[in-house]
Short mmCIF file of C-alpha atoms in Angstrom, two decimals:
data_model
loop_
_atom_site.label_atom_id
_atom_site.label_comp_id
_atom_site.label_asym_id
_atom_site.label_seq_id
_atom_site.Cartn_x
_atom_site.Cartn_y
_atom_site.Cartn_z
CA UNK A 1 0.00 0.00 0.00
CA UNK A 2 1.22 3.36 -0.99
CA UNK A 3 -1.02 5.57 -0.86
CA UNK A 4 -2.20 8.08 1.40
CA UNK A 5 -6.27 7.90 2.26
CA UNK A 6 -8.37 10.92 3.14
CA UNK A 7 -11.92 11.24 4.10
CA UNK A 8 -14.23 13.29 2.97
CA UNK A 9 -12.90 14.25 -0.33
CA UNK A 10 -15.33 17.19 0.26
CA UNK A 11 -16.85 19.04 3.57
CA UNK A 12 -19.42 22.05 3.37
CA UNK A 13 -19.55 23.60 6.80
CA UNK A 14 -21.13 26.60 8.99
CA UNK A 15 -19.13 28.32 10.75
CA UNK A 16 -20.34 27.01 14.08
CA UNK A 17 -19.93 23.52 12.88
CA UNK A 18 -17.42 20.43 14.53
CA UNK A 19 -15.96 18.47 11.84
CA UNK A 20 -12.99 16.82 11.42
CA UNK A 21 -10.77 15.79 8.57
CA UNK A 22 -9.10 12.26 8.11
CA UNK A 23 -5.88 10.99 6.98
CA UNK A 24 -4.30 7.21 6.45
CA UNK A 25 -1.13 5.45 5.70
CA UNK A 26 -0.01 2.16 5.81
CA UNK A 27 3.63 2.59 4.65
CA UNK A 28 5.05 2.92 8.06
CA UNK A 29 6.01 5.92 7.62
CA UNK A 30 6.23 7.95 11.01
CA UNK A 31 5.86 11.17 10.42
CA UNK A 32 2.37 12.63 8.99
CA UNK A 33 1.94 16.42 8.24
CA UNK A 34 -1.29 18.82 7.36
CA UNK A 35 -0.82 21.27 4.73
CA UNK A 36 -3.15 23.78 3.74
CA UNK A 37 -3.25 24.82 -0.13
CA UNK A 38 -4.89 27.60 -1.78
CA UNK A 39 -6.03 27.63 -5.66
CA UNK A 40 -2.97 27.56 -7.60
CA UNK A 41 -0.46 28.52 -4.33
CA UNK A 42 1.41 25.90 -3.02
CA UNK A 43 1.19 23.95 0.17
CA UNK A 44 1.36 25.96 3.19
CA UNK A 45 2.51 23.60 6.45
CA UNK A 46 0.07 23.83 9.33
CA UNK A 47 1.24 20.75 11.67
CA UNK A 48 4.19 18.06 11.35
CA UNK A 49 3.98 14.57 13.65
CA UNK A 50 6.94 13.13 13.90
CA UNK A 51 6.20 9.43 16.04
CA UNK A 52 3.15 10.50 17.05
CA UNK A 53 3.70 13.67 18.59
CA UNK A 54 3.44 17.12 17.32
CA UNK A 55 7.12 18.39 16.25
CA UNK A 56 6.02 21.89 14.37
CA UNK A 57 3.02 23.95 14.90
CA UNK A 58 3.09 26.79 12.32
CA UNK A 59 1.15 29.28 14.42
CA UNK A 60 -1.90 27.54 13.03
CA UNK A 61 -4.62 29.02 14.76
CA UNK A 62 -6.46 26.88 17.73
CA UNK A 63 -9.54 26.47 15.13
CA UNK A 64 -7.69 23.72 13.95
CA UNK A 65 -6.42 20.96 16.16
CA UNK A 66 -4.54 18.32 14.95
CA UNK A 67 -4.90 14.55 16.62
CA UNK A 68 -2.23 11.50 15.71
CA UNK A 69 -4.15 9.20 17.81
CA UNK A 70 -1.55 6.29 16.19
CA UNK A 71 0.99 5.95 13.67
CA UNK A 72 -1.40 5.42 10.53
CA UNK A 73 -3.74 7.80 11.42
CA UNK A 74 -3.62 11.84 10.96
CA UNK A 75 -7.00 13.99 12.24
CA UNK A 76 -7.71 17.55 11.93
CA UNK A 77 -10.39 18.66 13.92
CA UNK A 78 -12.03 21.99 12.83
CA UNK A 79 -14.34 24.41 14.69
CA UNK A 80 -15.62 28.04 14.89
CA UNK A 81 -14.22 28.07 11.30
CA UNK A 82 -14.07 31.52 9.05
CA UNK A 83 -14.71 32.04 5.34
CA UNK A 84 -11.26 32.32 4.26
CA UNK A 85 -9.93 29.29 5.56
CA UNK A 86 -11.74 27.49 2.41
CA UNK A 87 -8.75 25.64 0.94
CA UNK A 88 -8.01 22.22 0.33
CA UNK A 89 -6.43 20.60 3.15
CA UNK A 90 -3.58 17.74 2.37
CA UNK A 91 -2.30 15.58 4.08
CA UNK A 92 1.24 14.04 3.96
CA UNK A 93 3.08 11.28 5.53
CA UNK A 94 7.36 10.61 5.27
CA UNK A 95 9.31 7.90 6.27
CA UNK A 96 11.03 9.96 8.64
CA UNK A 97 11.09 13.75 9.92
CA UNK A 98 15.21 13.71 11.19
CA UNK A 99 16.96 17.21 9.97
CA UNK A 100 19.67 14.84 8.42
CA UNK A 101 17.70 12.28 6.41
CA UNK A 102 15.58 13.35 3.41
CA UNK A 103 12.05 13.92 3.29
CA UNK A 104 9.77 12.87 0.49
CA UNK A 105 6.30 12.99 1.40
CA UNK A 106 3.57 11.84 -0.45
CA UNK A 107 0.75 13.41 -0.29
CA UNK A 108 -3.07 12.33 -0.27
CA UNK A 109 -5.70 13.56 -2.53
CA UNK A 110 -7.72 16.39 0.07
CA UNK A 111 -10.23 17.22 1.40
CA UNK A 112 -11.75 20.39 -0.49
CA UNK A 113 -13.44 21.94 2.30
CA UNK A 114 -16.03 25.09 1.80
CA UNK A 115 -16.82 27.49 5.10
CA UNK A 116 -20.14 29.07 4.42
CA UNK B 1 10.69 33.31 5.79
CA UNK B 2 12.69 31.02 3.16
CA UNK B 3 11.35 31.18 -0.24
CA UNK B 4 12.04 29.46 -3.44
CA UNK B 5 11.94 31.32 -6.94
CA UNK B 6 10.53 29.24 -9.41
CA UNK B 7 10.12 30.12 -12.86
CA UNK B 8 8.06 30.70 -15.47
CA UNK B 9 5.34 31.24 -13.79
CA UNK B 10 3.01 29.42 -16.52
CA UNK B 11 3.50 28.10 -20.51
CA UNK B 12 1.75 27.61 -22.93
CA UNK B 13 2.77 25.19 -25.55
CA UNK B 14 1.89 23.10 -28.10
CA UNK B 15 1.89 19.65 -28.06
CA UNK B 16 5.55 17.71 -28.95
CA UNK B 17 7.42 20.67 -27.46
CA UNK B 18 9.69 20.73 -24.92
CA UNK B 19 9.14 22.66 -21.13
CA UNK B 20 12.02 23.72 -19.26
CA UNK B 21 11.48 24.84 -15.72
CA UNK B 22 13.51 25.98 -13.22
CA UNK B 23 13.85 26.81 -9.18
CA UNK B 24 16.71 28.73 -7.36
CA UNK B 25 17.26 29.85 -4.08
CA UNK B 26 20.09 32.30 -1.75
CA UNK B 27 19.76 28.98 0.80
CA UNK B 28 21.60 25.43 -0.24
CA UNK B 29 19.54 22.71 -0.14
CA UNK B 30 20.59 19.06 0.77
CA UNK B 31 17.39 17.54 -1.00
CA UNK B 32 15.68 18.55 -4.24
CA UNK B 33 11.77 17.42 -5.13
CA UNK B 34 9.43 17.83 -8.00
CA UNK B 35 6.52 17.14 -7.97
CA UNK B 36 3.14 17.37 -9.98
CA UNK B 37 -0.76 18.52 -9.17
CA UNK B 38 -3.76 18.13 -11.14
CA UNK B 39 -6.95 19.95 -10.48
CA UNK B 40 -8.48 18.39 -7.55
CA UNK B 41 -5.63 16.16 -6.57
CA UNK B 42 -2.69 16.11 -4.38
CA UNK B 43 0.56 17.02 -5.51
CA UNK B 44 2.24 13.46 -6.73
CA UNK B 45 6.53 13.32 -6.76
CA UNK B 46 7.87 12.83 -9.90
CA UNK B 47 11.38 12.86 -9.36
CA UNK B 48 13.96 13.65 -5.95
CA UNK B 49 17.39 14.84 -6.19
CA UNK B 50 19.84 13.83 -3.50
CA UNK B 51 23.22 15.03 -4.64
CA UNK B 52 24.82 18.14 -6.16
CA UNK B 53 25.32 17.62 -9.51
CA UNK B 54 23.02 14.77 -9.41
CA UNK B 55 20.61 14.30 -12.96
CA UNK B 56 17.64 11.67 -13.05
CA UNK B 57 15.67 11.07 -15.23
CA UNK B 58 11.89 9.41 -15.56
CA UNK B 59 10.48 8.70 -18.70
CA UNK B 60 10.01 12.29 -20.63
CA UNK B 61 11.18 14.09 -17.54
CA UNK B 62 14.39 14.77 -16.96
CA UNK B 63 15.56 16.85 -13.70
CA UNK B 64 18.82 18.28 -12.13
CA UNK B 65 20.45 18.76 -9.09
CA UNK B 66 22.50 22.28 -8.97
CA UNK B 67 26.14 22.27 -8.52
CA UNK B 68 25.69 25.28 -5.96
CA UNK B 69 22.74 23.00 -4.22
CA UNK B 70 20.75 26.26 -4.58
CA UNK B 71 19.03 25.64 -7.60
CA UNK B 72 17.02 22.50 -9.72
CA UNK B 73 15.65 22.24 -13.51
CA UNK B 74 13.06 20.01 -14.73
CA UNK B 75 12.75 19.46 -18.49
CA UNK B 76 10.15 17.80 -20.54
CA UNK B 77 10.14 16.20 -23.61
CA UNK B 78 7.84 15.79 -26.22
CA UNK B 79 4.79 16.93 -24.36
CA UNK B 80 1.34 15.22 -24.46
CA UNK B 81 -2.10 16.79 -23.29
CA UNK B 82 -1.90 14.70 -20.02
CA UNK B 83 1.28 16.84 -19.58
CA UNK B 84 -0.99 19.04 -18.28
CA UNK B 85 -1.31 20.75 -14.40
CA UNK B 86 1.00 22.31 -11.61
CA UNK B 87 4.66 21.77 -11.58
CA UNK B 88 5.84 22.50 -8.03
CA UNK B 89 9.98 22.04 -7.18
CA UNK B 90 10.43 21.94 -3.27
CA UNK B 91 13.74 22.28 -1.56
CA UNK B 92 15.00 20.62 2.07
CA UNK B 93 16.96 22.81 3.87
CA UNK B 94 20.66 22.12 5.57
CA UNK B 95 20.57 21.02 9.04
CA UNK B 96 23.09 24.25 9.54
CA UNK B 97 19.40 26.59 8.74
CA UNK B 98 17.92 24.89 11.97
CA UNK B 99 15.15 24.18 9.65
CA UNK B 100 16.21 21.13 8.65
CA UNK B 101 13.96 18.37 7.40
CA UNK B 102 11.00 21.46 6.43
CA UNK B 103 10.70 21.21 2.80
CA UNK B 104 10.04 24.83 0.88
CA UNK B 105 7.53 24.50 -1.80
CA UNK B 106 8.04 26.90 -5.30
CA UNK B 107 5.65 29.14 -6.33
CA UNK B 108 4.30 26.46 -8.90
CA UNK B 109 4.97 26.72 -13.08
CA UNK B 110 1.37 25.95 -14.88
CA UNK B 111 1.42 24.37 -17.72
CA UNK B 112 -1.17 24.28 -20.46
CA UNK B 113 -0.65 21.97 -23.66
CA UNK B 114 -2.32 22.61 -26.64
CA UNK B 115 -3.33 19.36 -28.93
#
């Protein structure tokens, strides 16, 4: 298996909504990242896990908060959401997150999510 | 913060030409990535670069590793519709930039192909 599953493909939500955003991989990889990407922009990186626990935090606002609850599985819980944080939200696993070893992620499809 | 300058910003071509695209930097970079998006899909890697100097090639594309580890080109050949999407080059910073193992995404080269 090489791929890397997320669920829902798309979410429509109110701004008082909970939902939450779902990411899997089954490569063993062990470290698992959110990005959030904007039409034609690239990737912007919101959260890194690196064995489970959260390594970077890019002064992603508490409206999003990211859950690892094992090594194959990646949430993003969302709540009080605004307008502008519309995007579609990929996620991304690597073998490894160590400063010396190279990362290649692979990244899932996203979730195209729409904040009415 | 760290940003990578990739260029052009879009082409438009016609089909059987060749696409050259590049990425540089002011930081070295120990790692080099390419990868690809199409509209509604995550970005997929076409090719990584390890080494300065380094060239690798995969099928029609063709990408290289700057001697200065501060810059990357992608090249493709002969280019079909499918061709088609968001070229993004991303960069891995030296452990030296206390960033190391964050990879720095390009700006993104869009590519249209004309049958």
């Amino acid at each position: 298996d090489t791929e890397v599953t997320q669920t829902p493909k798309h979410l429509v939500m109110g701004m008082t909504n909970k939902k939450s955003l779902k990411c899997e991989q089954h490569m063993g990889h062990r470290a698992m990242y959110w990005y959030k990407q904007k039409a034609k922009k690239p990737p912007e990186l919101m959260f890194v896990y690196s064995y489970e626990k959260l390594s970077i935090n890019e002064s992603v606002p508490s409206r999003f908060s990211p859950e690892c609850p094992n090594s194959s599985l990646l949430n993003l819980h969302l709540h009080a959401l605004q307008p502008e944080d519309s995007a579609l939200y990929l996620c991304a696993s690597s073998l490894r997150d160590r400063p010396s070893g190279a990362n290649v992620l692979t990244f899932g499809a996203g979730s195209r999510l729409t904040v009415l | 913060g760290q940003q990578l300058n990739q260029s052009p910003q879009s082409m438009f071509i016609q089909e059987g030409e060749d696409v050259s695209m590049n990425c540089t930097s002011s930081s070295i970079f120990n790692t080099w990535l390419w990868y690809k998006q199409d509209p509604g899909e995550g970005p997929v890697l076409l090719i990584a670069l390890y080494k300065a100097g380094e060239l690798t090639s995969n099928g029609r594309l063709t990408a290289q590793f700057g001697i200065t580890r501060k810059d990357s080109f992608l090249n493709i050949s002969a280019s079909i519709p499918s061709d088609v999407g968001i070229y993004f080059c991303a960069g891995q910073l030296t452990l030296v930039d206390n960033q190391g193992g964050k990879l720095i995404f390009g700006q993104g080269t869009e590519l249209s192909v004309k049958p």
